Short mmCIF file of N, CA and C in Angstrom, two decimals:
data_model
loop_
_atom_site.label_atom_id
_atom_site.label_comp_id
_atom_site.label_asym_id
_atom_site.label_seq_id
_atom_site.Cartn_x
_atom_site.Cartn_y
_atom_site.Cartn_z
N UNK A 13 1.42 -1.16 0.13
CA UNK A 13 0.01 0.07 0.01
C UNK A 13 0.89 1.16 -0.21
N UNK A 14 0.39 2.46 -1.01
CA UNK A 14 1.18 3.67 -1.00
C UNK A 14 0.97 4.36 0.49
N UNK A 15 2.23 5.39 0.46
CA UNK A 15 2.71 6.15 1.57
C UNK A 15 1.03 6.68 1.88
N UNK A 16 0.26 7.63 0.84
CA UNK A 16 -0.54 8.31 0.66
C UNK A 16 -1.89 7.84 1.18
N UNK A 17 -1.94 6.58 0.81
CA UNK A 17 -3.02 5.32 0.85
C UNK A 17 -2.58 5.24 2.98
N UNK A 18 -1.99 5.10 3.48
CA UNK A 18 -1.35 5.13 4.45
C UNK A 18 -1.86 5.97 5.79
N UNK A 19 -1.83 7.44 4.97
CA UNK A 19 -1.88 8.63 5.25
C UNK A 19 -3.77 8.91 5.65
N UNK A 20 -4.18 8.50 4.26
CA UNK A 20 -5.45 8.77 3.86
C UNK A 20 -6.15 8.27 4.95
N UNK A 21 -5.63 6.55 5.46
CA UNK A 21 -6.80 5.93 6.09
C UNK A 21 -6.11 6.03 7.92
N UNK A 22 -4.64 6.56 7.91
CA UNK A 22 -4.99 7.18 9.17
C UNK A 22 -5.64 8.46 9.68
N UNK A 23 -5.52 9.67 8.62
CA UNK A 23 -6.68 10.25 9.45
C UNK A 23 -8.07 9.85 9.12
N UNK A 24 -8.50 9.05 8.50
CA UNK A 24 -9.82 8.69 8.56
C UNK A 24 -10.38 7.73 9.81
N UNK A 25 -8.95 6.74 10.15
CA UNK A 25 -9.47 6.07 11.67
C UNK A 25 -9.53 7.12 12.51
N UNK A 26 -8.63 7.99 12.98
CA UNK A 26 -8.38 8.97 14.09
C UNK A 26 -9.61 9.78 14.02
N UNK A 27 -10.16 10.42 12.68
CA UNK A 27 -11.20 10.84 13.00
C UNK A 27 -12.36 10.47 13.23
N UNK A 28 -12.42 8.81 13.03
CA UNK A 28 -13.66 7.84 13.12
C UNK A 28 -13.54 7.87 14.91
N UNK A 29 -11.99 7.61 15.20
CA UNK A 29 -12.62 7.34 17.06
C UNK A 29 -12.59 8.61 17.61
N UNK A 30 -12.13 9.76 17.59
CA UNK A 30 -12.63 11.17 18.14
C UNK A 30 -14.11 10.93 18.44
N UNK A 31 -14.97 10.39 16.80
CA UNK A 31 -15.91 10.80 16.79
C UNK A 31 -16.39 9.96 17.82
N UNK A 32 -16.73 8.59 17.52
CA UNK A 32 -16.81 7.78 18.89
C UNK A 32 -16.52 7.84 20.02
N UNK A 33 -15.92 8.40 20.69
CA UNK A 33 -15.35 8.91 21.90
C UNK A 33 -16.29 10.08 22.39
N UNK A 34 -16.22 11.17 21.58
CA UNK A 34 -17.31 11.98 22.11
C UNK A 34 -18.56 11.84 22.15
N UNK A 35 -19.10 10.41 20.85
CA UNK A 35 -20.15 9.87 21.30
C UNK A 35 -20.69 9.08 22.60
N UNK A 36 -19.53 8.86 22.57
CA UNK A 36 -19.27 7.87 24.04
C UNK A 36 -19.45 9.04 25.23
N UNK A 37 -18.94 9.79 25.20
CA UNK A 37 -19.32 10.36 25.94
C UNK A 37 -20.34 11.30 26.77
N UNK A 38 -21.21 11.62 25.36
CA UNK A 38 -21.98 12.33 25.42
C UNK A 38 -23.62 11.59 25.84
N UNK A 39 -23.57 10.53 25.38
CA UNK A 39 -23.69 9.30 26.43
C UNK A 39 -24.20 8.71 27.49
N UNK A 40 -22.53 9.26 27.94
CA UNK A 40 -22.37 8.81 29.23
C UNK A 40 -23.49 10.07 30.66
N UNK A 41 -23.03 11.36 29.66
CA UNK A 41 -23.15 12.61 30.54
C UNK A 41 -25.55 12.32 30.32
N UNK A 42 -25.43 11.70 29.20
CA UNK A 42 -27.28 11.43 29.32
C UNK A 42 -27.41 10.61 30.11
N UNK A 43 -27.17 10.19 30.09
CA UNK A 43 -27.52 8.79 31.38
C UNK A 43 -27.27 9.16 32.91
N UNK A 44 -26.51 10.30 33.25
CA UNK A 44 -26.00 10.79 34.17
C UNK A 44 -26.53 11.78 34.78
N UNK A 45 -26.72 12.54 33.54
CA UNK A 45 -28.15 14.33 34.14
C UNK A 45 -29.71 13.44 34.34
N UNK A 46 -29.28 11.96 34.18
CA UNK A 46 -31.26 11.65 34.01
C UNK A 46 -31.70 11.66 35.20
N UNK A 47 -32.07 12.26 35.63
CA UNK A 47 -32.74 12.22 37.27
C UNK A 47 -33.91 12.36 37.55
N UNK A 48 -35.10 11.83 36.21
CA UNK A 48 -36.18 11.75 36.40
C UNK A 48 -36.77 11.35 36.96
N UNK A 49 -38.32 11.28 37.33
CA UNK A 49 -39.16 10.56 38.26
C UNK A 49 -40.10 10.26 37.71
N UNK A 50 -41.19 8.57 37.71
CA UNK A 50 -41.78 9.21 36.97
C UNK A 50 -43.19 8.56 37.83
N UNK A 51 -44.29 8.88 37.08
CA UNK A 51 -45.54 8.54 37.85
C UNK A 51 -46.15 7.23 37.32
N UNK A 52 -46.44 7.94 36.38
CA UNK A 52 -47.01 6.42 35.10
C UNK A 52 -46.05 5.56 35.31
N UNK A 53 -46.66 4.17 35.53
CA UNK A 53 -45.82 3.23 34.67
C UNK A 53 -45.47 2.95 33.53
N UNK A 54 -46.05 3.84 32.69
CA UNK A 54 -45.83 3.36 31.08
C UNK A 54 -44.45 4.08 31.02
N UNK A 55 -44.64 5.19 31.45
CA UNK A 55 -43.10 6.73 31.50
C UNK A 55 -42.38 5.70 31.77
N UNK A 56 -42.50 5.20 32.91
CA UNK A 56 -41.04 4.85 33.53
C UNK A 56 -40.55 3.81 32.68
N UNK A 57 -41.70 2.95 31.79
CA UNK A 57 -40.91 1.45 31.19
C UNK A 57 -40.58 2.10 29.66
N UNK A 58 -41.53 3.31 29.15
CA UNK A 58 -40.67 3.73 27.90
C UNK A 58 -39.53 4.47 28.77
N UNK A 59 -38.60 5.41 29.59
CA UNK A 59 -38.09 5.48 29.84
C UNK A 59 -36.40 4.25 30.07
N UNK A 60 -36.81 3.58 30.78
CA UNK A 60 -36.09 2.01 30.70
C UNK A 60 -35.46 1.76 29.18
N UNK A 61 -36.78 1.43 28.79
CA UNK A 61 -36.62 1.18 27.13
C UNK A 61 -35.93 1.65 26.56
N UNK A 62 -35.26 3.08 26.51
CA UNK A 62 -34.93 4.54 25.55
C UNK A 62 -33.46 3.85 26.37
N UNK A 63 -33.32 4.20 28.36
CA UNK A 63 -32.14 3.88 28.42
C UNK A 63 -31.36 2.48 27.99
N UNK A 64 -31.89 1.54 27.96
CA UNK A 64 -31.37 -0.01 27.50
C UNK A 64 -31.16 -0.17 25.80
N UNK A 65 -31.79 0.74 25.43
CA UNK A 65 -31.43 1.35 23.65
C UNK A 65 -30.12 1.63 23.84
N UNK A 66 -29.69 2.97 24.41
CA UNK A 66 -28.62 4.01 24.24
C UNK A 66 -27.61 2.79 25.07
N UNK A 67 -27.84 1.78 26.15
CA UNK A 67 -26.76 1.67 26.41
C UNK A 67 -26.03 0.13 25.68
N UNK A 68 -27.28 -0.25 24.54
CA UNK A 68 -26.65 -1.13 23.45
C UNK A 68 -25.79 -0.10 22.34
N UNK A 69 -26.45 0.76 22.04
CA UNK A 69 -25.56 1.97 21.52
C UNK A 69 -24.21 1.86 21.71
N UNK A 70 -24.11 2.35 22.89
CA UNK A 70 -22.96 2.71 23.64
C UNK A 70 -21.89 1.75 23.77
N UNK A 71 -22.31 0.05 23.72
CA UNK A 71 -21.67 -1.02 23.77
C UNK A 71 -21.29 -1.24 22.27
N UNK A 72 -21.90 -0.91 21.43
CA UNK A 72 -21.98 -1.25 19.97
C UNK A 72 -19.83 -0.01 19.75
N UNK A 73 -20.31 1.15 20.47
CA UNK A 73 -19.21 2.38 20.27
C UNK A 73 -18.03 2.33 20.70
N UNK A 74 -17.98 1.35 22.19
CA UNK A 74 -17.33 0.84 23.02
C UNK A 74 -16.02 -0.31 21.83
N UNK A 75 -16.85 -1.16 21.10
CA UNK A 75 -16.64 -1.92 20.49
C UNK A 75 -15.54 -1.61 19.42
N UNK A 76 -16.23 -0.47 18.68
CA UNK A 76 -15.83 -0.28 17.47
C UNK A 76 -14.35 0.63 17.93
N UNK A 77 -14.50 1.39 18.95
CA UNK A 77 -13.36 1.45 19.17
C UNK A 77 -12.28 1.25 19.23
N UNK A 78 -11.96 -0.27 19.78
CA UNK A 78 -11.49 -1.04 20.00
C UNK A 78 -10.93 -1.59 18.91
N UNK A 79 -11.75 -2.05 17.75
CA UNK A 79 -11.84 -1.95 16.31
C UNK A 79 -10.73 -1.10 15.81
N UNK A 80 -10.64 0.29 16.01
CA UNK A 80 -10.28 1.41 15.33
C UNK A 80 -8.77 1.21 15.83
N UNK A 81 -8.54 1.99 16.97
CA UNK A 81 -7.68 1.13 17.71
C UNK A 81 -6.70 0.05 17.29
N UNK A 82 -7.20 -1.05 17.49
CA UNK A 82 -6.34 -2.32 16.68
C UNK A 82 -6.52 -1.79 15.16
N UNK A 83 -6.80 -1.39 14.24
CA UNK A 83 -6.50 -1.03 12.92
C UNK A 83 -5.32 0.06 13.11
N UNK A 84 -5.10 0.87 13.90
CA UNK A 84 -4.12 1.73 13.80
C UNK A 84 -2.58 1.38 14.37
N UNK A 85 -3.07 0.31 15.60
CA UNK A 85 -1.53 -0.56 16.09
C UNK A 85 -1.55 -1.47 14.12
N UNK A 86 -2.29 -1.76 13.45
CA UNK A 86 -1.87 -2.44 12.24
C UNK A 86 -1.21 -1.66 11.51
N UNK A 87 -1.29 -0.35 11.86
CA UNK A 87 -0.06 0.71 10.73
C UNK A 87 0.89 0.94 11.45
N UNK A 88 1.09 0.64 12.40
CA UNK A 88 2.08 0.74 13.09
C UNK A 88 3.08 -0.28 13.04
N UNK A 89 2.60 -1.47 13.11
CA UNK A 89 3.40 -2.90 12.77
C UNK A 89 3.80 -3.07 11.74
N UNK A 90 2.85 -2.48 10.45
CA UNK A 90 2.98 -2.69 9.40
C UNK A 90 1.92 -3.66 8.36
N UNK A 91 1.01 -3.81 9.14
CA UNK A 91 0.35 -5.09 8.68
C UNK A 91 -0.87 -4.88 8.51
N UNK A 92 -1.49 -3.71 8.48
CA UNK A 92 -2.83 -3.02 7.66
C UNK A 92 -3.16 -3.23 6.22
N UNK A 93 -4.07 -3.26 6.33
CA UNK A 93 -4.29 -3.79 4.78
C UNK A 93 -4.13 -4.82 4.23
N UNK A 94 -3.52 -6.54 5.58
CA UNK A 94 -2.88 -7.28 4.89
C UNK A 94 -4.00 -8.28 5.39
N UNK A 95 -4.75 -9.16 4.78
CA UNK A 95 -5.85 -10.04 5.02
C UNK A 95 -4.96 -11.06 6.17
N UNK A 96 -5.59 -11.10 7.27
CA UNK A 96 -5.51 -12.10 8.63
C UNK A 96 -5.58 -13.42 7.88
N UNK A 97 -6.66 -13.82 7.18
CA UNK A 97 -6.73 -15.19 7.16
C UNK A 97 -5.75 -15.96 5.54
N UNK A 98 -5.54 -15.37 4.35
CA UNK A 98 -4.78 -15.65 3.50
C UNK A 98 -3.81 -14.54 2.90
N UNK A 99 -3.49 -13.57 4.05
CA UNK A 99 -2.13 -13.10 3.27
C UNK A 99 -2.05 -11.81 2.38
N UNK A 100 -3.39 -11.96 1.53
CA UNK A 100 -3.47 -11.14 0.31
C UNK A 100 -3.19 -9.80 0.91
N UNK A 101 -3.10 -8.70 -0.02
CA UNK A 101 -3.41 -7.25 0.68
C UNK A 101 -5.26 -7.45 0.29
N UNK A 102 -5.71 -6.56 1.28
CA UNK A 102 -7.07 -6.35 0.99
C UNK A 102 -7.21 -4.88 0.07
N UNK A 103 -7.90 -4.74 -0.39
CA UNK A 103 -8.01 -3.46 -1.57
C UNK A 103 -8.65 -2.43 -0.97
N UNK A 104 -8.19 -1.40 -1.58
CA UNK A 104 -8.30 0.37 -1.12
C UNK A 104 -10.06 0.48 -0.71
N UNK A 105 -10.27 0.24 -1.97
CA UNK A 105 -11.96 -0.36 -2.14
C UNK A 105 -12.99 -0.78 -0.86
N UNK A 106 -12.32 -1.42 -0.12
CA UNK A 106 -12.98 -2.57 0.60
C UNK A 106 -12.33 -1.47 1.98
N UNK A 107 -11.05 -1.61 2.23
CA UNK A 107 -10.62 -0.63 2.95
C UNK A 107 -12.03 0.69 3.42
N UNK A 108 -11.83 1.63 2.19
CA UNK A 108 -12.42 2.18 2.65
C UNK A 108 -14.33 2.79 2.73
N UNK A 109 -14.56 1.23 2.74
CA UNK A 109 -15.62 0.95 2.79
C UNK A 109 -15.71 0.17 4.27
N UNK A 110 -14.74 -0.09 4.96
CA UNK A 110 -14.58 -1.36 5.92
C UNK A 110 -13.20 -0.76 6.52
N UNK A 111 -12.80 0.74 7.06
CA UNK A 111 -11.47 0.74 7.81
C UNK A 111 -11.08 0.14 8.67
N UNK A 112 -11.50 -0.62 9.12
CA UNK A 112 -10.97 -1.53 10.16
C UNK A 112 -10.91 -2.94 9.57
N UNK A 113 -11.23 -3.39 8.84
CA UNK A 113 -11.84 -4.91 8.72
C UNK A 113 -10.11 -5.08 8.41
N UNK A 114 -10.35 -7.14 8.19
CA UNK A 114 -9.07 -7.44 8.80
C UNK A 114 -8.98 -8.38 8.31
N UNK A 115 -9.95 -9.19 7.00
CA UNK A 115 -10.01 -9.85 6.09
C UNK A 115 -10.27 -9.21 4.70
N UNK A 116 -9.78 -10.00 3.60
CA UNK A 116 -10.30 -9.49 1.68
C UNK A 116 -11.65 -9.77 1.71
N UNK A 117 -12.13 -9.37 1.00
CA UNK A 117 -13.44 -9.60 0.53
C UNK A 117 -13.50 -10.93 0.16
N UNK A 118 -12.53 -11.68 -0.25
CA UNK A 118 -13.39 -13.20 -0.41
C UNK A 118 -13.28 -14.15 0.60
N UNK A 119 -11.89 -14.00 1.79
CA UNK A 119 -12.22 -14.63 3.01
C UNK A 119 -13.37 -13.93 3.70
N UNK A 120 -13.68 -12.77 3.39
CA UNK A 120 -14.93 -12.37 4.69
C UNK A 120 -16.49 -12.67 3.72
N UNK A 121 -16.22 -13.00 2.66
CA UNK A 121 -17.34 -13.57 2.23
C UNK A 121 -17.19 -15.08 2.61
N UNK A 122 -16.26 -15.97 2.38
CA UNK A 122 -16.32 -17.49 2.98
C UNK A 122 -16.95 -17.53 4.45
N UNK A 123 -16.31 -16.56 5.62
CA UNK A 123 -16.20 -16.49 6.49
C UNK A 123 -18.46 -16.84 6.88
N UNK A 124 -19.18 -15.88 5.62
CA UNK A 124 -20.18 -15.28 6.05
C UNK A 124 -20.86 -16.49 5.57
N UNK A 125 -20.13 -17.25 4.40
CA UNK A 125 -21.01 -18.30 4.28
C UNK A 125 -21.09 -19.41 5.28
N UNK A 126 -19.81 -19.64 5.41
CA UNK A 126 -20.06 -20.89 6.59
C UNK A 126 -20.94 -20.21 7.84
N UNK A 127 -20.79 -18.94 8.23
CA UNK A 127 -21.64 -18.80 9.67
C UNK A 127 -22.70 -19.17 9.05
N UNK A 128 -23.66 -19.00 7.53
CA UNK A 128 -24.74 -19.38 7.20
C UNK A 128 -25.14 -20.73 7.26
N UNK A 129 -24.72 -21.73 7.05
CA UNK A 129 -24.01 -22.55 7.21
C UNK A 129 -24.21 -23.34 8.05
N UNK A 130 -23.33 -22.70 9.35
CA UNK A 130 -23.81 -23.44 10.98
C UNK A 130 -24.96 -22.99 11.15
N UNK A 131 -25.47 -21.64 10.95
CA UNK A 131 -27.00 -21.56 11.80
C UNK A 131 -28.14 -22.04 10.71
N UNK A 132 -27.94 -22.97 9.64
CA UNK A 132 -29.36 -23.51 9.10
C UNK A 132 -29.19 -25.43 9.82
#
């Protein structure tokens, strides 16, 4: 991979990381600032449902942050853009679509096919 591509992906990943961290901080602030009392059980149930949904989103963001940091680490050790399964280069279009990926499109397709077969 060319240096200009690496620079592009490094900046993209840093931006993604900052955005995910800001969203996470905002989510935590929302959850800790909410001290509402509800007289109606339906309102309380709705609030609890919203809180659970927010926590699920926060968990997904936490996992994404971990993947972004891992991708940045792969840049540092020179393995960014190399498939973990077959060792081939991951195409730039695939990396633009999913910068944190560790699999080329062929290996990812095979993985998804195997998962579908096991689910049946």
